[in-house]
Tab-separated table of C-alpha atoms in Angstrom:
chain	number	residue	atom	x	y	z
F	1	UNK	CA	11.178	17.803	-9.350
F	2	UNK	CA	7.788	16.771	-8.094
F	3	UNK	CA	6.784	13.499	-6.387
F	4	UNK	CA	3.653	11.958	-4.990
F	5	UNK	CA	3.653	10.346	-1.541
F	6	UNK	CA	0.991	8.011	-0.681
F	7	UNK	CA	0.574	6.505	2.887
F	8	UNK	CA	0.459	7.087	6.486
F	9	UNK	CA	0.211	10.237	8.183
F	10	UNK	CA	0.484	10.456	12.186
F	11	UNK	CA	1.098	12.964	14.791
F	12	UNK	CA	4.590	11.852	16.504
F	13	UNK	CA	4.893	12.839	20.161
F	14	UNK	CA	8.563	12.227	20.615
F	15	UNK	CA	10.127	12.106	24.184
F	16	UNK	CA	13.878	11.908	25.218
F	17	UNK	CA	14.512	9.779	28.068
F	18	UNK	CA	17.263	8.296	30.130
F	19	UNK	CA	15.693	4.946	29.888
F	20	UNK	CA	12.320	3.350	28.920
F	21	UNK	CA	10.152	3.239	32.017
F	22	UNK	CA	9.299	0.106	33.781
F	23	UNK	CA	5.737	-0.879	34.649
F	24	UNK	CA	4.289	1.572	36.910
F	25	UNK	CA	7.464	3.897	36.638
F	26	UNK	CA	7.140	7.465	36.301
F	27	UNK	CA	10.005	9.656	35.088
F	28	UNK	CA	10.850	13.005	33.918
F	29	UNK	CA	11.793	13.318	30.365
F	30	UNK	CA	14.724	15.386	29.103
F	31	UNK	CA	12.862	16.873	26.375
F	32	UNK	CA	10.015	16.458	23.821
F	33	UNK	CA	8.789	17.617	20.527
F	34	UNK	CA	5.743	16.893	18.292
F	35	UNK	CA	5.677	16.510	14.579
F	36	UNK	CA	3.832	14.810	11.545
F	37	UNK	CA	5.108	11.307	10.993
F	38	UNK	CA	4.800	7.926	9.250
F	39	UNK	CA	6.858	6.414	6.305
F	40	UNK	CA	5.119	8.467	3.433
F	41	UNK	CA	5.047	11.680	5.443
F	42	UNK	CA	8.542	11.700	6.518
F	43	UNK	CA	9.769	10.980	3.083
F	44	UNK	CA	7.580	13.716	1.779
F	45	UNK	CA	9.080	16.253	4.201
F	46	UNK	CA	12.613	15.120	3.144
F	47	UNK	CA	11.906	15.599	-0.440
F	48	UNK	CA	10.365	19.105	0.279
F	49	UNK	CA	13.454	19.988	2.427
F	50	UNK	CA	15.741	18.895	-0.384
F	51	UNK	CA	14.081	21.296	-2.664
F	52	UNK	CA	11.507	19.228	-4.422
F	53	UNK	CA	7.677	19.665	-4.758
F	54	UNK	CA	6.252	17.111	-2.440
F	55	UNK	CA	2.484	16.054	-2.558
F	56	UNK	CA	1.318	13.826	0.324
F	57	UNK	CA	-1.935	11.712	-0.411
F	58	UNK	CA	-3.144	10.487	2.854
F	59	UNK	CA	-5.806	10.542	5.570
F	60	UNK	CA	-5.805	11.679	9.174
F	61	UNK	CA	-9.129	13.261	9.889
F	62	UNK	CA	-10.254	16.519	10.887
F	63	UNK	CA	-9.903	16.437	14.820
F	64	UNK	CA	-8.346	19.503	16.264
F	65	UNK	CA	-5.283	17.420	16.727
F	66	UNK	CA	-4.942	17.411	12.721
F	67	UNK	CA	-4.258	20.929	13.048
F	68	UNK	CA	-0.582	20.429	14.303
F	69	UNK	CA	0.014	18.059	11.425
F	70	UNK	CA	-1.271	20.614	8.921
F	71	UNK	CA	0.797	23.467	10.343
F	72	UNK	CA	4.032	21.165	10.647
F	73	UNK	CA	3.750	20.104	6.973
F	74	UNK	CA	2.777	23.499	5.698
F	75	UNK	CA	6.037	24.858	7.253
F	76	UNK	CA	7.953	22.465	5.373
F	77	UNK	CA	6.348	23.330	2.111
F	78	UNK	CA	4.617	19.703	1.574
F	79	UNK	CA	1.259	19.828	-0.286
F	80	UNK	CA	-1.179	17.977	1.719
F	81	UNK	CA	-4.341	16.147	0.355
F	82	UNK	CA	-6.336	14.750	3.416
F	83	UNK	CA	-9.057	12.782	2.325
F	84	UNK	CA	-10.513	12.646	5.643
F	85	UNK	CA	-10.390	16.171	6.550
F	86	UNK	CA	-14.368	16.354	6.868
F	87	UNK	CA	-14.152	13.467	9.633
F	88	UNK	CA	-14.208	14.351	13.279
F	89	UNK	CA	-11.918	11.238	13.803
F	90	UNK	CA	-8.410	12.071	15.425
F	91	UNK	CA	-5.128	11.286	13.624
F	92	UNK	CA	-3.085	8.168	14.787
F	93	UNK	CA	-0.975	9.245	17.562
F	94	UNK	CA	2.430	7.789	17.728
F	95	UNK	CA	4.013	7.570	21.208
F	96	UNK	CA	7.752	7.390	20.882
F	97	UNK	CA	10.338	7.173	23.559
F	98	UNK	CA	13.955	7.949	22.596
F	99	UNK	CA	16.800	6.719	24.835
F	100	UNK	CA	19.559	9.389	25.133
F	101	UNK	CA	22.437	7.271	25.639
F	102	UNK	CA	21.922	5.106	22.391
F	103	UNK	CA	19.338	6.896	20.192
F	104	UNK	CA	17.059	3.801	20.072
F	105	UNK	CA	13.619	4.373	19.810
F	106	UNK	CA	10.359	2.652	21.164
F	107	UNK	CA	7.240	3.247	19.135
F	108	UNK	CA	3.685	2.636	19.830
F	109	UNK	CA	0.845	3.574	17.178
F	110	UNK	CA	-2.405	2.732	15.688
F	111	UNK	CA	-1.019	3.446	12.428
F	112	UNK	CA	-3.743	3.667	9.465
F	113	UNK	CA	-6.456	1.760	11.290
F	114	UNK	CA	-8.968	4.755	11.190
F	115	UNK	CA	-8.502	5.503	7.661
F	116	UNK	CA	-9.087	1.884	6.567
F	117	UNK	CA	-12.405	2.901	4.256
F	118	UNK	CA	-10.708	5.932	2.547
F	119	UNK	CA	-11.366	6.022	-1.156
F	120	UNK	CA	-8.914	7.374	-4.029
F	121	UNK	CA	-9.518	11.065	-5.362
F	122	UNK	CA	-11.009	11.492	-8.574
F	123	UNK	CA	-8.003	13.100	-9.960
F	124	UNK	CA	-5.713	10.520	-8.863
F	125	UNK	CA	-4.238	9.686	-12.444
F	126	UNK	CA	-3.543	13.575	-12.663
F	127	UNK	CA	-1.509	13.424	-9.107
F	128	UNK	CA	0.221	10.398	-10.581
F	129	UNK	CA	0.856	11.681	-14.134
F	130	UNK	CA	2.310	15.237	-12.979
F	131	UNK	CA	4.811	13.159	-10.608
F	132	UNK	CA	8.604	12.289	-11.546
F	133	UNK	CA	8.401	9.486	-8.793
F	134	UNK	CA	5.542	7.773	-6.803
F	135	UNK	CA	6.121	6.584	-3.275
F	136	UNK	CA	3.780	4.139	-1.411
F	137	UNK	CA	4.285	2.685	2.120
F	138	UNK	CA	1.228	0.276	1.729
F	139	UNK	CA	-0.429	1.622	5.055
F	140	UNK	CA	-3.569	2.771	2.914
F	141	UNK	CA	-3.825	0.235	0.312
F	142	UNK	CA	-7.028	1.589	-1.147
F	143	UNK	CA	-4.930	4.517	-2.018
F	144	UNK	CA	-1.399	2.696	-2.591
F	145	UNK	CA	-2.464	0.203	-5.074
F	146	UNK	CA	-4.435	2.172	-7.533
F	147	UNK	CA	-1.567	5.005	-7.315
F	148	UNK	CA	1.044	2.201	-8.143
F	149	UNK	CA	-0.935	0.852	-10.859
F	150	UNK	CA	-1.440	4.184	-12.352
F	151	UNK	CA	2.120	4.958	-12.096
F	152	UNK	CA	3.110	1.735	-13.943
F	153	UNK	CA	0.589	2.712	-16.796
F	154	UNK	CA	2.184	6.121	-17.086
F	155	UNK	CA	5.660	5.094	-16.927
F	156	UNK	CA	6.120	6.993	-13.722
F	157	UNK	CA	8.887	5.054	-11.228
F	158	UNK	CA	7.349	3.663	-8.233
F	159	UNK	CA	9.213	3.301	-4.911
F	160	UNK	CA	8.022	1.106	-2.193
F	161	UNK	CA	8.962	2.031	1.491
F	162	UNK	CA	9.003	-1.488	3.062
F	163	UNK	CA	9.466	-1.453	6.729
F	164	UNK	CA	7.555	-4.712	7.118
F	165	UNK	CA	5.503	-7.116	5.416
F	166	UNK	CA	1.980	-5.901	5.160
F	167	UNK	CA	-1.216	-7.166	4.058
F	168	UNK	CA	-1.311	-4.686	0.787
F	169	UNK	CA	2.325	-5.712	-0.093
F	170	UNK	CA	1.409	-8.672	-2.446
F	171	UNK	CA	-1.047	-6.412	-4.450
F	172	UNK	CA	1.572	-3.602	-4.683
F	173	UNK	CA	4.570	-5.644	-5.946
F	174	UNK	CA	3.744	-6.193	-9.599
F	175	UNK	CA	3.719	-2.257	-10.042
F	176	UNK	CA	6.975	-1.717	-7.875
F	177	UNK	CA	10.151	-0.614	-9.643
F	178	UNK	CA	12.316	0.156	-6.577
F	179	UNK	CA	11.870	-1.530	-3.195
F	180	UNK	CA	14.100	-0.462	-0.382
F	181	UNK	CA	13.221	-2.609	2.725
F	182	UNK	CA	14.372	-2.628	6.234
F	183	UNK	CA	15.717	-5.657	8.033
F	184	UNK	CA	12.447	-6.205	9.502
F	185	UNK	CA	10.904	-6.917	6.141
F	186	UNK	CA	10.120	-10.689	5.951
F	187	UNK	CA	8.058	-11.939	3.067
F	188	UNK	CA	6.490	-15.253	3.539
F	189	UNK	CA	9.016	-18.282	3.763
F	190	UNK	CA	11.980	-15.871	4.244
F	191	UNK	CA	13.885	-15.123	7.430
F	192	UNK	CA	17.117	-13.224	6.212
F	193	UNK	CA	17.659	-10.024	4.203
F	194	UNK	CA	19.096	-12.137	1.190
F	195	UNK	CA	16.090	-14.151	1.192
F	196	UNK	CA	14.045	-11.073	1.108
F	197	UNK	CA	15.846	-9.694	-1.740
F	198	UNK	CA	15.501	-12.875	-3.634
F	199	UNK	CA	11.637	-12.906	-3.050
F	200	UNK	CA	11.237	-9.437	-4.553
F	201	UNK	CA	13.641	-10.541	-7.504
F	202	UNK	CA	11.089	-13.333	-8.197
F	203	UNK	CA	8.101	-10.947	-7.670
F	204	UNK	CA	9.388	-8.854	-10.815
F	205	UNK	CA	11.007	-5.770	-8.817
F	206	UNK	CA	14.058	-4.875	-10.629
F	207	UNK	CA	15.830	-2.608	-8.119
F	208	UNK	CA	16.082	-3.602	-4.556
F	209	UNK	CA	17.876	-3.150	-1.295
F	210	UNK	CA	17.831	-3.807	2.482
F	211	UNK	CA	18.726	-1.133	4.928
F	212	UNK	CA	20.334	-2.538	8.243
F	213	UNK	CA	20.671	0.558	10.580
F	214	UNK	CA	24.337	1.676	10.809
F	215	UNK	CA	25.483	-1.647	8.821
F	216	UNK	CA	26.142	-1.308	5.121
F	217	UNK	CA	22.871	-1.283	2.709
F	218	UNK	CA	22.487	-4.700	1.248
F	219	UNK	CA	21.984	-5.212	-2.426
F	220	UNK	CA	21.838	-8.505	-4.446
F	221	UNK	CA	25.126	-7.813	-5.898
F	222	UNK	CA	27.018	-5.833	-3.184
F	223	UNK	CA	26.810	-3.283	-0.236
F	224	UNK	CA	26.548	0.331	0.048
F	225	UNK	CA	28.322	1.808	3.036
F	226	UNK	CA	26.408	3.921	5.480
F	227	UNK	CA	28.378	6.988	7.023
F	228	UNK	CA	29.391	6.647	10.590
F	229	UNK	CA	27.596	9.104	13.282
F	230	UNK	CA	29.079	9.672	16.555
F	231	UNK	CA	27.340	10.134	18.782
F	232	UNK	CA	24.089	8.777	17.775
F	233	UNK	CA	21.429	10.882	19.131
F	234	UNK	CA	18.286	9.585	17.796
F	235	UNK	CA	17.408	7.008	15.101
F	236	UNK	CA	13.896	7.837	14.647
F	237	UNK	CA	12.615	8.470	11.292
F	238	UNK	CA	16.074	7.858	9.412
F	239	UNK	CA	14.539	5.162	7.055
F	240	UNK	CA	11.843	7.649	5.999
F	241	UNK	CA	14.470	10.273	5.411
F	242	UNK	CA	16.385	7.621	3.425
F	243	UNK	CA	13.411	6.922	1.266
F	244	UNK	CA	12.662	10.831	0.573
F	245	UNK	CA	16.205	11.329	-0.187
F	246	UNK	CA	16.327	8.478	-2.589
F	247	UNK	CA	13.271	9.597	-4.223
F	248	UNK	CA	14.644	12.982	-4.769
F	249	UNK	CA	17.883	11.654	-6.292
F	250	UNK	CA	15.868	9.489	-8.501
F	251	UNK	CA	13.630	12.269	-9.663
F	252	UNK	CA	16.633	14.777	-10.134
F	253	UNK	CA	19.274	12.530	-11.665
F	254	UNK	CA	17.548	9.578	-13.531
F	255	UNK	CA	16.157	10.767	-16.739
F	256	UNK	CA	16.698	7.683	-18.795
F	257	UNK	CA	16.677	3.927	-17.949
F	258	UNK	CA	17.971	3.208	-14.470
F	259	UNK	CA	21.354	1.348	-14.216
F	260	UNK	CA	23.362	-0.448	-11.397
F	261	UNK	CA	25.817	2.356	-10.831
F	262	UNK	CA	23.121	5.034	-10.767
F	263	UNK	CA	20.993	3.013	-8.504
F	264	UNK	CA	24.110	2.603	-6.247
F	265	UNK	CA	24.740	6.508	-6.381
F	266	UNK	CA	21.174	7.104	-5.448
F	267	UNK	CA	21.206	4.758	-2.474
F	268	UNK	CA	24.741	6.083	-1.389
F	269	UNK	CA	23.241	9.938	-1.281
F	270	UNK	CA	20.183	8.632	0.422
F	271	UNK	CA	22.222	7.026	3.317
F	272	UNK	CA	24.275	10.269	3.638
F	273	UNK	CA	21.338	12.351	4.205
F	274	UNK	CA	19.677	9.680	6.511
F	275	UNK	CA	22.658	9.394	8.536
F	276	UNK	CA	22.649	13.223	9.261
F	277	UNK	CA	19.431	12.784	10.884
F	278	UNK	CA	20.924	10.528	13.577
F	279	UNK	CA	22.963	13.268	15.096
F	280	UNK	CA	20.006	15.335	16.207
F	281	UNK	CA	16.909	14.766	18.285
F	282	UNK	CA	13.440	14.293	16.665
F	283	UNK	CA	12.600	14.360	12.955
F	284	UNK	CA	12.866	18.006	12.164
F	285	UNK	CA	16.129	19.528	13.812
F	286	UNK	CA	18.490	17.904	11.383
F	287	UNK	CA	16.978	20.275	8.698
F	288	UNK	CA	18.131	23.244	10.724
F	289	UNK	CA	21.432	21.690	11.581
């Protein structure tokens, strides 16, 4: 199976701490790790780990820090297309503090601001046509919108990772087949997950769901249980893993028209994989557990 992932790629510096420091406080971390991050990137890493061929279309510059991203993703088998590799700009660096007792994370990042002017590659239609699934995260709209449009024209299913409402979301929705959102996704005029699902339905998105951490995944017509994890070590990247596992299941099992039972089965599989990640620290250790 082959999938194209279009979106954000960051360098994540992940630190395990006893508590988030107060102003002017210094503390010694329990441990630290560094990995490539971002919604599309985490999904691509998961897809490759599960045995698929993952192509990541993104932009993170050619600064020496970009080498850490390249090395991490190469080790995972992700085929990376970095459209700004000739630029001296550094990648976005996400500073992440994970609280040891709860697994909760605090994140500060510039996201894709430095890659705002990136342009699609000339062979984008080929990249889309070769994929069984296209995932977009809306962080690089100049890439995501053309990719989604081409996918719709080619009959390739498009999956939207909607962690939050973004400026590019309205332009993407007409070309989205599957949208799995976090509870922080609030389209204009909505305040609840149920309202967000109704908004997506009215926008023409056929298959929708809202993830709510350890609570069941909400669907318009029911809920999908999320396996319990004890203890929770780190929740960072669980949503990205869920989307990568969902893309892999759809690419592997959905060879004809998607049905409600098939979509629910795909969500259940993705939730099981994502839950496993919460039992280990960082975004890569679960792959070795």
